[in-house]
Each structure stands twice: as structure tokens, then as C-alpha cells.
Amino acid sequence: MIPELGQFALVLALLMAAAQAVFGLWGAHRGDPRWLAVVRPAVAGQFVLMSTAVGVLIYAFVSFDFSVLYVASNSNSALPTFYRVAALWGAHEGSLLLWGWILALWTLAVAAFSRHLPASFASRVMGVLGVVSFGFLLFTLYTSNPFARLLPAPADGRDLNPVLQDPALAIHPPLLYMGYVGMAVAYAFACAAMLEGKLDQTWARWTRPWTTVAWCFLSVGIALGSWWAYYELGWGGYWFWDPVENASFMPWLVGTALIHSLAVTEKRGLFKSWTLLLAILAFSLSLLGTFLVRSGVLVSVHSFAADPSRGMFILGFLVCMIGGALILYAWRAPLLKSPAGFDVTAREAFLLYNNIALVLGALVVFIGTLAPLVNDALGMQSISVGPGWFKYSFPYVAVALVALVSVGIHAAWKRGRLGENRRRLWIGLGAGAFAGLLIVFGAYQWERALSTIGIVCGCWVIVSSLFDPIDRWRRKLTLPRAIIGMTIAHIGLGVCVIAICAVESYTVERDVPLAPGETVAMGRYAYRFDTLEPVEGPNYDGVRAQVTVLRDGQPITVLHPEKRNYWVQRSTMTEAGIHARWNMDLFVAMGEDLGAGRWSVRAQLRPLIDYVWLAAFLMALGGAIAASDPRYRIRQPIADHQAAATGAAEAT
Amino acid sequence: MMARHKRLWMVVGILAGVSVAAWLGTQAFRSNVMFFFDPTQIAAGEAPPDKRFRLGGMVEKGSVQKTAGTMDVKFLVTDFRHTVPVTYTGMLPDLFREGQGVVAHGHMNHGVFVADEILAKHDEKYMPPEVAKSLKDNPPPPNITTGS
């Protein structure tokens, strides 16, 4: 009975979404305030109904209701409670429900914090979000009902996929979806502006904090996913150019371009059409990401759903959302005129170059990710694009981008006479090169040109981004949050580049057969395989090894990698043993029993790898601080209070 | 006159830059694309003799041979009509099992596929899409069960 209530709530939410779309869009078109008055209640109603549906499904999980197919497929009586809740988004149907709920949450936030906006504009934004929500809920109900029954109910469930039974992965999908779906808000703002036929600098100011917050969530979501792949899949790397990873990386790259393009639109009223296009593109890629992960059409190491028929629906939905927006764009964009020009060395120009580099990077990822799919759709021979493509192409774009950031940071708006900043440029480059070469030759050694250039550029960005805040501080000027945030995010970029170059060039890895008592040496370090003992968990058993790490012959730490066999799904899982030092990770993962007392062991030293994720968090933190800048807050006292609350929520 | 010259050079420069980038990109793409072959295609001699490619099929039951205490492994990949012997040295993925789907990267060497990478997805129900398609297009003789 209770699961049917969930389904009923979902149907009602669909109707609410329809009401929100119709009253929001048509009401704004007719200019009838009575119609517009319906929109906010519809948003609130939809949120309540979606929350009910989510609550019902969580209740079904927690109360072991195996008569619900989705629960029976993704849970088990031996599964710990925490993972029974997280199992909600452990597979296709529940993930969609979560997507829909998060969309309802974002829409609710828009409804709450848009009272200072013109009524027709706010209604159009919510109307567009209603269309998105309607499409998604229809998809959920039509192809992937999470409340479908399984009668007679099985005695026990098939358990959650063991790779998903991990704290980082339990929170990674919601954060990632907060980012994906948040791009829908930027998209809705863009569509509403085009419908209004009015896109000015205030529009950009309204849009910026929403986009930045969505981008922060996306950054953290991607970083958590990458971290999970590192220690849970037991491969010991931060990025595998897996289609599922790429699917989240593309909207991030375009979203990064968007937040910078929005800055130009707000400050100078330029790049309007380009900004609109990026907003459409960012959300399209978010939808495509959902499509790629959820339709199972790609050869991927960890997409855990496979049903191409669902893909067709999402593809149709995608065509409607992108096509509709692009038609709107073709109709309205010619109306948008940019008032002023700028020099090729002005800040606008550098932001344009950075946009080109970011979109080019997204294109590289796009080609590599979708070429196999396109080839397949055209009925040609099945191909795959190896990581080599990305590893060869992406770094050049990235290095160009980082160098452009380092130079562009010093450029002034409108008339960028770089000559005036020549001193800063040279000091920045000199200090960056000095620090970078110190890292390369002091801590490591010459490996290859590209990583050395990368490390120098990373240091250069960090130094360059510090000039302005230090200058303001010395001249006792105010330091707005926007600038603090920007500085932190750019430092994050520099840290990220340095860390990636170090990991790519100075990792030491050995896959070796080892018997207890044997040692594998790696430079100053050595791993000694001590013992192997059985372990048992709530829903698995396995073996646990004890590996002592020696540095210059002295033991420094003991690692405990595990090999687990999950009972219900009868699958084997690797739990890596990792010890994080300040400058490197000591990583060990067990392979398999090779016989003759030996095990295959993967031993690695990964320099600076934790800084890759730290950098992502720095970028997100910077974004959150920038989004909380009082500049974005509204003048009316009540609204001001609300915005402050958002700011506080974002900063945490 | 000066301005026009300047613009001309800029256009030429941009065109040259774009062409070089496109050419480099195409080269990088071509050298990193890997084609997929199943055992029947390899038996028919369709696989390139000197290029890396992807081999996909099922790991034949009872065919996995390990040399105790080393990381060397030999097995047969089958599409139930032809088989290809595979050698590999290294860590096998957790889901590598007899009777299950597998995709290997490597090259042919005297009739043996020398794999440098073995893929098996982290999913119990996993059947690589390419393997599934290959088995669907060329169904195995009815007297053999696929064991999945």
C-alpha cells in the first residue's frame, strides 16, 4: 500500500510540474498576474510531493520491503542501514527519482530567492524548470518506475552492488546531481531571458550566483567520484578517462567557461549570445551525462545500468530541450547587441581566449567519448578510443589555458595595455619558473618537458593570482569576497595542475607476485608483505593482508589491503591499503592468489595525488565564497536576509 | 594599408594554427583508435597483424591456466565457433572469470593474442556490449550453453 502512495505522489508531482510550466510560461506571455500567482504554490507542491515519493522509497528500503522490485534488486537484509538509504540512488530508477527531487529542490530555491526579480521573468524561469521536470518525471514514470512491485515478494534482496557500498560513493551521486541539475537553473535563466527578449547586465548578475553554486557542487561531486575510483576500484589513479567520468567533466568544463563568460556579460555587457549558448550547452551536456551513464550505451567500466530503450526516451527529451533552446536562440540572439568593443589584450579578450580553451577541452573529451557511439550508430566497425587520445590532446589545451589565466589575470577591463603590467608579468613568470623548477629538480628530477612546463605554469598561476589581493591589502583597500573567491579558485587550479603533473610523471608502480615475508623495493621505499588473515564483515568475508612500508629500511607504517567476497552478489572486491603522507600516497592493493603461496600485489607511490582532490575542493570553496559576495544580494531588507542565509549555506 | 596587412597576417596565422591543431588532433585520434574483433574474425584473418586491437568474447570454461607463483596466465577466448589463445602477464580484474565476458587489448603474435590489458566491468551481470552484439549477430550452435 505504501509504495503505491509513492507512485501516486510521483503522478501528482508530474501534474504539478505541468501546471508550473503552463502557468509560468503562458501566464507570463499573457501577463496575467492571477496565472502567475499559481506558479510558486505549484513549485512548493511539487517539492512536497517529490519529497514524499523519495521518503516512501527510503522507507521501503529501511523496512526491507522486498515486494518493491527496486528494493529487492538493490538491497539485502544484511546491508547496513546507511547503505540501505544510499541504495536509493544505487541504480537507475532511484537515481532518476533523486534527479527529479533535486530539480524540485533547486526550483524551490529559485521560487524562494526570486521575489525581487520581475514577476514575469521569475515565472518564466520556473516555467522552464517545470518543463524540464515534467519531461524527467514522465520518463521516470513511463520507463523506470522505482515503485514497481515484485510479486510474490522474494525472501531477501539481491543486495547493493558492492562497489557502491562506500561512504564517498554514497554522497557522490547527490552532489554530482546537485551540479548537473543546477545547470538547469542557468539554462532556465537563459531561456527566460530569450523569451523576454531582454538580456542585460542585471540578468547576468542574477544568473551568476546560481551558476557558480551549481559549478561548486559539480566540482566537489567529480572530485569525490574520482577519489572513490582511486581507493575503491583499487587501480590507484585519479582519472581514467572513463566515459562516465568524462560525462561529468564536459559540463564542468563548459560550466567553467560559462561562469567566466557571465562575468564579462555582467561587468561589460559583452558576450551575451555566447553566454546564452554556453548556458544551453552546459545543461545539454549535463543531460547527455545522465543519458550516457543511464542508458548503458557506452562501453564503460562503471556504468551500472543497461537499457537502450530508456536511452531513446532521453535522446528524444534531449533533442526537445536542446533543439527548443537553440530555436529560441536563433530567433532571439540577433536582437542582442554588444555595446562596446575591446582590445585584444583586455581582460575581456583573455576571458574569451580562456573560454575558447575550455570549450576546446570539452570538445576533445566529447570526441573521445562519443566517437565510439557515433561509429556504432552509423553501423561502422566497433571502435574504442584509448586514454592515449585524451592524454595526448588534453594537456596541451590545459597548459595553454593555465598560461592564459596567468597572463590574463593582470589585464584590465576594456583597455588592456599589458605594457603597464609588464613588471607583474615578468615577476610572476620568474617567480613561477623558479618555484616550478625548484619542485621539479629539488624534489623530483627531469622527466619530460610537458610536465615541467605544467608545473611551472601551475606555480605561475598561483603567484599571478596573489598579486591583486596583496596589492589591495597593502593599499588598505577593501577585499571583496568575489576577489577572495576568485583567488582561492585560481590557486586551486594551480595546485591541481602541479599535482597532476607530479602524479603523471613521478609515480612509481609495481605489479609483482609476493609471498608472505617478501619485499618489493621502490626507490627509498619498500613494501614488505607480512601476513594474510581471514576477515568477515556484515555481508562479506575475505582476506586481509598486512603490509609494512619501509623507508630507508625503517618501518614507517602498516597497510591493510583487503580482498572481499560479497555473499549475495558473489562478487570480489578490492579494498586498497592507503597511507597518505604530506607529499605522497603509499598505496597497496591485493590482486589474487597465484598459488605456491604467492599473491599478486599492486604497489604504488603516488606523489601529490591528494592535492588533486584538495585542489578541486579549493576551487569549489572559491566559487562558494565568490557566490556569497554581497553584491549579489538584494536591496530589500527581507530578501537581503534570505540571500544572506543562502550565502551562509553556500559557504559551508 | 598597415591595418589591412596586420589583419591579413592575423587571418593567415589563425588559419595556420587551426590547420596544424586539426592535423595533430587527427593524427592523435587515428593512433589511439582501437578496433574490435571477435574470434571468428580473427580466424578469418581479418585482424591486423601488427596493430593493437580489442579482442572480445567469453573466457572458455576450463581454459584458464596459471603458472603457480607468477603473474602469467593463459586462457582461450571463444565466441562458441572459434577460439583464440590469449597470454597475459599482470593483475587480472576482480571480475575476470571462466565462462564470463572479457575484453582484452593487445596484438597477435604467431596465432596467439598477447594481451597488455584485460577489462572486466565491476558488475556481476556484465557482458561487454560488443561481445553481446557479436554473440547476437552470430549465435552459437544450439548444443552449447553460454553459461551466463
Short mmCIF file of N, CA, C and O in Angstrom, two decimals, chain A residues 212-305:
data_model
loop_
_atom_site.label_atom_id
_atom_site.label_comp_id
_atom_site.label_asym_id
_atom_site.label_seq_id
_atom_site.Cartn_x
_atom_site.Cartn_y
_atom_site.Cartn_z
N THR A 212 27.37 29.66 -10.33
CA THR A 212 28.58 29.37 -9.56
C THR A 212 28.32 28.29 -8.51
O THR A 212 29.15 27.39 -8.33
N VAL A 213 27.18 28.37 -7.84
CA VAL A 213 26.89 27.36 -6.81
C VAL A 213 26.76 25.98 -7.45
O VAL A 213 27.30 24.98 -6.96
N ALA A 214 26.05 25.91 -8.60
CA ALA A 214 25.92 24.62 -9.30
C ALA A 214 27.30 24.08 -9.67
O ALA A 214 27.59 22.90 -9.50
N TRP A 215 28.16 24.99 -10.14
CA TRP A 215 29.50 24.60 -10.54
C TRP A 215 30.30 24.07 -9.34
O TRP A 215 31.06 23.11 -9.47
N CYS A 216 30.11 24.69 -8.17
CA CYS A 216 30.80 24.21 -6.95
C CYS A 216 30.39 22.78 -6.64
O CYS A 216 31.23 21.92 -6.35
N PHE A 217 29.09 22.53 -6.68
CA PHE A 217 28.62 21.16 -6.41
C PHE A 217 29.21 20.18 -7.42
O PHE A 217 29.63 19.08 -7.06
N LEU A 218 29.23 20.60 -8.68
CA LEU A 218 29.76 19.73 -9.72
C LEU A 218 31.23 19.42 -9.43
O LEU A 218 31.66 18.26 -9.53
N SER A 219 31.98 20.46 -9.04
CA SER A 219 33.41 20.25 -8.74
C SER A 219 33.59 19.23 -7.63
O SER A 219 34.38 18.28 -7.75
N VAL A 220 32.85 19.42 -6.54
CA VAL A 220 33.00 18.51 -5.40
C VAL A 220 32.53 17.11 -5.78
O VAL A 220 33.15 16.11 -5.43
N GLY A 221 31.42 17.05 -6.52
CA GLY A 221 30.89 15.74 -6.94
C GLY A 221 31.90 14.97 -7.77
O GLY A 221 32.15 13.79 -7.53
N ILE A 222 32.51 15.65 -8.73
CA ILE A 222 33.50 14.98 -9.58
C ILE A 222 34.69 14.53 -8.75
O ILE A 222 35.18 13.40 -8.89
N ALA A 223 35.15 15.41 -7.85
CA ALA A 223 36.32 15.08 -7.03
C ALA A 223 36.03 13.86 -6.16
O ALA A 223 36.87 12.96 -6.04
N LEU A 224 34.84 13.80 -5.57
CA LEU A 224 34.51 12.65 -4.72
C LEU A 224 34.47 11.36 -5.54
O LEU A 224 34.93 10.31 -5.09
N GLY A 225 33.90 11.44 -6.74
CA GLY A 225 33.84 10.27 -7.61
C GLY A 225 35.23 9.78 -7.97
O GLY A 225 35.51 8.58 -7.97
N SER A 226 36.10 10.74 -8.25
CA SER A 226 37.47 10.39 -8.63
C SER A 226 38.20 9.75 -7.44
O SER A 226 38.93 8.77 -7.59
N TRP A 227 37.97 10.31 -6.27
CA TRP A 227 38.60 9.79 -5.06
C TRP A 227 38.13 8.36 -4.80
O TRP A 227 38.91 7.46 -4.47
N TRP A 228 36.83 8.14 -5.01
CA TRP A 228 36.26 6.81 -4.82
C TRP A 228 36.91 5.81 -5.77
O TRP A 228 37.30 4.71 -5.39
N ALA A 229 37.02 6.20 -7.05
CA ALA A 229 37.62 5.29 -8.03
C ALA A 229 39.04 4.94 -7.62
O ALA A 229 39.52 3.83 -7.85
N TYR A 230 39.71 5.91 -6.99
CA TYR A 230 41.10 5.72 -6.57
C TYR A 230 41.21 4.61 -5.54
O TYR A 230 41.98 3.67 -5.69
N TYR A 231 40.43 4.71 -4.47
CA TYR A 231 40.68 3.74 -3.41
C TYR A 231 39.74 2.54 -3.45
O TYR A 231 40.04 1.51 -2.86
N GLU A 232 38.61 2.68 -4.14
CA GLU A 232 37.67 1.56 -4.11
C GLU A 232 37.87 0.62 -5.28
O GLU A 232 37.72 -0.59 -5.15
N LEU A 233 38.18 1.15 -6.45
CA LEU A 233 38.38 0.26 -7.59
C LEU A 233 39.76 -0.39 -7.55
O LEU A 233 40.02 -1.32 -8.28
N GLY A 234 40.63 0.15 -6.67
CA GLY A 234 41.92 -0.50 -6.50
C GLY A 234 42.86 -0.34 -7.67
O GLY A 234 43.80 -1.09 -7.83
N TRP A 235 42.63 0.66 -8.52
CA TRP A 235 43.52 0.86 -9.66
C TRP A 235 44.61 1.85 -9.33
O TRP A 235 45.61 1.92 -10.03
N GLY A 236 44.35 2.68 -8.30
CA GLY A 236 45.37 3.62 -7.90
C GLY A 236 45.61 4.73 -8.90
O GLY A 236 46.72 4.95 -9.33
N GLY A 237 44.60 5.46 -9.29
CA GLY A 237 44.78 6.63 -10.14
C GLY A 237 43.64 7.57 -9.86
O GLY A 237 42.71 7.21 -9.16
N TYR A 238 43.74 8.80 -10.38
CA TYR A 238 42.70 9.76 -10.06
C TYR A 238 41.74 9.97 -11.20
O TYR A 238 40.67 10.54 -11.04
N TRP A 239 42.10 9.52 -12.41
CA TRP A 239 41.25 9.78 -13.57
C TRP A 239 41.55 8.75 -14.65
O TRP A 239 42.71 8.54 -14.96
N PHE A 240 40.52 8.12 -15.16
CA PHE A 240 40.76 7.05 -16.13
C PHE A 240 40.18 7.35 -17.50
O PHE A 240 40.14 6.49 -18.35
N TRP A 241 39.68 8.55 -17.72
CA TRP A 241 39.04 8.91 -18.98
C TRP A 241 37.97 7.90 -19.32
O TRP A 241 37.78 7.52 -20.46
N ASP A 242 37.30 7.44 -18.30
CA ASP A 242 36.17 6.55 -18.47
C ASP A 242 34.98 7.38 -18.95
O ASP A 242 34.82 8.53 -18.52
N PRO A 243 34.14 6.83 -19.83
CA PRO A 243 33.01 7.62 -20.33
C PRO A 243 32.17 8.25 -19.23
O PRO A 243 31.69 9.38 -19.39
N VAL A 244 32.00 7.53 -18.11
CA VAL A 244 31.16 8.08 -17.04
C VAL A 244 31.84 9.28 -16.39
O VAL A 244 31.19 10.28 -16.06
N GLU A 245 33.15 9.20 -16.25
CA GLU A 245 33.89 10.35 -15.72
C GLU A 245 33.83 11.51 -16.70
O GLU A 245 33.58 12.66 -16.33
N ASN A 246 34.05 11.18 -17.97
CA ASN A 246 34.02 12.23 -18.99
C ASN A 246 32.67 12.92 -19.04
O ASN A 246 32.58 14.12 -19.27
N ALA A 247 31.62 12.13 -18.81
CA ALA A 247 30.27 12.68 -18.87
C ALA A 247 30.09 13.79 -17.84
O ALA A 247 29.35 14.74 -18.07
N SER A 248 30.76 13.69 -16.71
CA SER A 248 30.64 14.74 -15.70
C SER A 248 31.67 15.85 -15.93
O SER A 248 31.47 16.98 -15.49
N PHE A 249 32.74 15.52 -16.63
CA PHE A 249 33.80 16.51 -16.85
C PHE A 249 33.41 17.53 -17.91
O PHE A 249 33.74 18.71 -17.79
N MET A 250 32.66 17.09 -18.93
CA MET A 250 32.27 18.01 -20.01
C MET A 250 31.41 19.17 -19.49
O MET A 250 31.72 20.33 -19.77
N PRO A 251 30.32 18.88 -18.73
CA PRO A 251 29.56 20.02 -18.21
C PRO A 251 30.38 20.90 -17.27
O PRO A 251 30.17 22.11 -17.21
N TRP A 252 31.36 20.31 -16.59
CA TRP A 252 32.21 21.11 -15.71
C TRP A 252 33.03 22.10 -16.52
O TRP A 252 33.13 23.28 -16.18
N LEU A 253 33.65 21.61 -17.61
CA LEU A 253 34.47 22.49 -18.44
C LEU A 253 33.63 23.62 -19.02
O LEU A 253 34.01 24.80 -18.97
N VAL A 254 32.46 23.25 -19.57
CA VAL A 254 31.61 24.28 -20.17
C VAL A 254 31.04 25.19 -19.08
O VAL A 254 30.93 26.40 -19.28
N GLY A 255 30.73 24.61 -17.93
CA GLY A 255 30.24 25.43 -16.81
C GLY A 255 31.30 26.42 -16.36
O GLY A 255 30.99 27.57 -16.01
N THR A 256 32.57 26.00 -16.36
CA THR A 256 33.66 26.91 -16.01
C THR A 256 33.71 28.05 -17.02
O THR A 256 33.86 29.22 -16.65
N ALA A 257 33.59 27.71 -18.30
CA ALA A 257 33.56 28.74 -19.33
C ALA A 257 32.38 29.68 -19.07
O ALA A 257 32.51 30.90 -19.17
N LEU A 258 31.24 29.10 -18.71
CA LEU A 258 30.03 29.90 -18.51
C LEU A 258 30.20 30.90 -17.38
O LEU A 258 29.83 32.08 -17.52
N ILE A 259 30.76 30.47 -16.23
CA ILE A 259 30.86 31.42 -15.13
C ILE A 259 31.81 32.57 -15.47
O ILE A 259 31.63 33.68 -14.99
N HIS A 260 32.79 32.30 -16.35
CA HIS A 260 33.69 33.39 -16.74
C HIS A 260 33.05 34.29 -17.78
O HIS A 260 33.24 35.51 -17.76
N SER A 261 32.30 33.67 -18.68
CA SER A 261 31.61 34.47 -19.70
C SER A 261 30.54 35.36 -19.05
O SER A 261 30.35 36.52 -19.44
N LEU A 262 29.87 34.80 -18.04
CA LEU A 262 28.87 35.57 -17.30
C LEU A 262 29.50 36.79 -16.64
O LEU A 262 28.89 37.86 -16.55
N ALA A 263 30.74 36.64 -16.18
CA ALA A 263 31.44 37.76 -15.55
C ALA A 263 31.57 38.91 -16.54
O ALA A 263 31.36 40.07 -16.20
N VAL A 264 31.92 38.56 -17.78
CA VAL A 264 32.08 39.60 -18.79
C VAL A 264 30.72 40.23 -19.11
O VAL A 264 30.60 41.45 -19.25
N THR A 265 29.69 39.39 -19.20
CA THR A 265 28.36 39.92 -19.50
C THR A 265 27.90 40.86 -18.39
O THR A 265 27.31 41.89 -18.66
N GLU A 266 28.21 40.49 -17.15
CA GLU A 266 27.77 41.36 -16.06
C GLU A 266 28.56 42.66 -16.03
O GLU A 266 28.00 43.75 -15.91
N LYS A 267 29.89 42.55 -16.14
CA LYS A 267 30.72 43.73 -15.97
C LYS A 267 30.67 44.66 -17.16
O LYS A 267 30.76 45.87 -17.02
N ARG A 268 30.62 44.07 -18.36
CA ARG A 268 30.80 44.91 -19.54
C ARG A 268 29.66 44.80 -20.55
O ARG A 268 29.69 45.46 -21.57
N GLY A 269 28.69 43.93 -20.28
CA GLY A 269 27.57 43.79 -21.21
C GLY A 269 27.95 43.15 -22.53
O GLY A 269 27.27 43.30 -23.53
N LEU A 270 29.05 42.38 -22.53
CA LEU A 270 29.52 41.76 -23.76
C LEU A 270 29.22 40.25 -23.74
O LEU A 270 28.77 39.70 -22.75
N PHE A 271 29.55 39.61 -24.85
CA PHE A 271 29.46 38.14 -24.98
C PHE A 271 28.06 37.61 -24.69
O PHE A 271 27.92 36.48 -24.27
N LYS A 272 27.01 38.41 -24.91
CA LYS A 272 25.69 37.95 -24.49
C LYS A 272 25.28 36.65 -25.18
O LYS A 272 24.86 35.69 -24.54
N SER A 273 25.39 36.64 -26.51
CA SER A 273 24.97 35.45 -27.25
C SER A 273 25.80 34.25 -26.82
O SER A 273 25.29 33.15 -26.65
N TRP A 274 27.07 34.49 -26.67
CA TRP A 274 27.99 33.41 -26.29
C TRP A 274 27.61 32.85 -24.91
O TRP A 274 27.58 31.63 -24.71
N THR A 275 27.29 33.74 -23.98
CA THR A 275 26.89 33.30 -22.65
C THR A 275 25.63 32.43 -22.72
O THR A 275 25.55 31.38 -22.08
N LEU A 276 24.66 32.89 -23.53
CA LEU A 276 23.43 32.11 -23.68
C LEU A 276 23.73 30.72 -24.21
O LEU A 276 23.24 29.70 -23.72
N LEU A 277 24.58 30.70 -25.23
CA LEU A 277 24.93 29.44 -25.87
C LEU A 277 25.61 28.50 -24.86
O LEU A 277 25.32 27.30 -24.81
N LEU A 278 26.49 29.08 -24.04
CA LEU A 278 27.19 28.25 -23.05
C LEU A 278 26.20 27.71 -22.01
O LEU A 278 26.32 26.55 -21.58
N ALA A 279 25.23 28.54 -21.62
CA ALA A 279 24.24 28.07 -20.63
C ALA A 279 23.45 26.90 -21.20
O ALA A 279 23.21 25.90 -20.50
N ILE A 280 23.06 27.01 -22.47
CA ILE A 280 22.33 25.91 -23.11
C ILE A 280 23.23 24.68 -23.19
O ILE A 280 22.83 23.56 -22.87
N LEU A 281 24.48 24.91 -23.60
CA LEU A 281 25.42 23.80 -23.78
C LEU A 281 25.72 23.09 -22.46
O LEU A 281 25.76 21.87 -22.40
N ALA A 282 25.89 23.88 -21.39
CA ALA A 282 26.24 23.27 -20.10
C ALA A 282 25.13 22.32 -19.64
O ALA A 282 25.39 21.19 -19.21
N PHE A 283 23.88 22.77 -19.76
CA PHE A 283 22.78 21.90 -19.33
C PHE A 283 22.62 20.73 -20.29
O PHE A 283 22.34 19.60 -19.86
N SER A 284 22.81 20.98 -21.59
CA SER A 284 22.71 19.88 -22.55
C SER A 284 23.71 18.78 -22.22
O SER A 284 23.39 17.59 -22.27
N LEU A 285 24.92 19.21 -21.86
CA LEU A 285 25.94 18.21 -21.54
C LEU A 285 25.61 17.50 -20.23
O LEU A 285 25.94 16.33 -20.05
N SER A 286 24.96 18.22 -19.29
CA SER A 286 24.52 17.56 -18.06
C SER A 286 23.49 16.49 -18.38
O SER A 286 23.55 15.37 -17.85
N LEU A 287 22.55 16.83 -19.25
CA LEU A 287 21.54 15.84 -19.66
C LEU A 287 22.21 14.68 -20.39
O LEU A 287 21.89 13.51 -20.15
N LEU A 288 23.14 15.03 -21.27
CA LEU A 288 23.87 14.00 -22.00
C LEU A 288 24.61 13.09 -21.03
O LEU A 288 24.67 11.88 -21.22
N GLY A 289 25.15 13.70 -19.96
CA GLY A 289 25.83 12.91 -18.95
C GLY A 289 24.90 11.89 -18.34
O GLY A 289 25.23 10.71 -18.21
N THR A 290 23.70 12.35 -17.98
CA THR A 290 22.70 11.43 -17.43
C THR A 290 22.40 10.34 -18.46
O THR A 290 22.31 9.16 -18.12
N PHE A 291 22.27 10.76 -19.70
CA PHE A 291 21.95 9.84 -20.79
C PHE A 291 23.05 8.79 -20.96
O PHE A 291 22.79 7.60 -21.04
N LEU A 292 24.29 9.25 -20.96
CA LEU A 292 25.41 8.34 -21.18
C LEU A 292 25.50 7.33 -20.04
O LEU A 292 25.69 6.14 -20.27
N VAL A 293 25.36 7.81 -18.82
CA VAL A 293 25.54 6.92 -17.68
C VAL A 293 24.35 5.97 -17.56
O VAL A 293 24.50 4.81 -17.24
N ARG A 294 23.18 6.50 -17.84
CA ARG A 294 21.97 5.74 -17.54
C ARG A 294 21.46 4.84 -18.65
O ARG A 294 20.61 4.01 -18.42
N SER A 295 21.89 5.06 -19.88
CA SER A 295 21.34 4.23 -20.94
C SER A 295 22.23 3.02 -21.21
O SER A 295 21.82 2.08 -21.87
N GLY A 296 23.44 3.05 -20.67
CA GLY A 296 24.32 1.89 -20.83
C GLY A 296 24.75 1.66 -22.27
O GLY A 296 25.13 0.56 -22.63
N VAL A 297 24.73 2.72 -23.08
CA VAL A 297 25.10 2.50 -24.48
C VAL A 297 26.61 2.51 -24.67
O VAL A 297 27.11 2.10 -25.70
N LEU A 298 27.32 2.96 -23.66
CA LEU A 298 28.76 3.06 -23.82
C LEU A 298 29.49 1.94 -23.11
O LEU A 298 29.04 1.43 -22.09
N VAL A 299 30.62 1.57 -23.68
CA VAL A 299 31.48 0.61 -23.00
C VAL A 299 32.16 1.37 -21.88
O VAL A 299 32.98 2.22 -22.11
N SER A 300 31.76 1.06 -20.68
CA SER A 300 32.29 1.83 -19.57
C SER A 300 32.60 0.89 -18.41
O SER A 300 31.94 -0.11 -18.24
N VAL A 301 33.60 1.27 -17.65
CA VAL A 301 33.95 0.40 -16.53
C VAL A 301 32.94 0.47 -15.40
O VAL A 301 32.80 -0.47 -14.66
N HIS A 302 32.26 1.59 -15.26
CA HIS A 302 31.34 1.58 -14.13
C HIS A 302 29.98 2.22 -14.35
O HIS A 302 29.42 2.82 -13.47
N SER A 303 29.43 2.08 -15.52
CA SER A 303 28.03 2.48 -15.65
C SER A 303 27.21 1.26 -15.27
O SER A 303 27.42 0.17 -15.79
N PHE A 304 26.34 1.46 -14.29
CA PHE A 304 25.71 0.27 -13.73
C PHE A 304 24.25 0.12 -14.15
O PHE A 304 23.42 -0.35 -13.42
N ALA A 305 23.91 0.57 -15.32
CA ALA A 305 22.58 0.31 -15.83
C ALA A 305 22.69 0.09 -17.33
O ALA A 305 23.53 0.68 -17.98
#
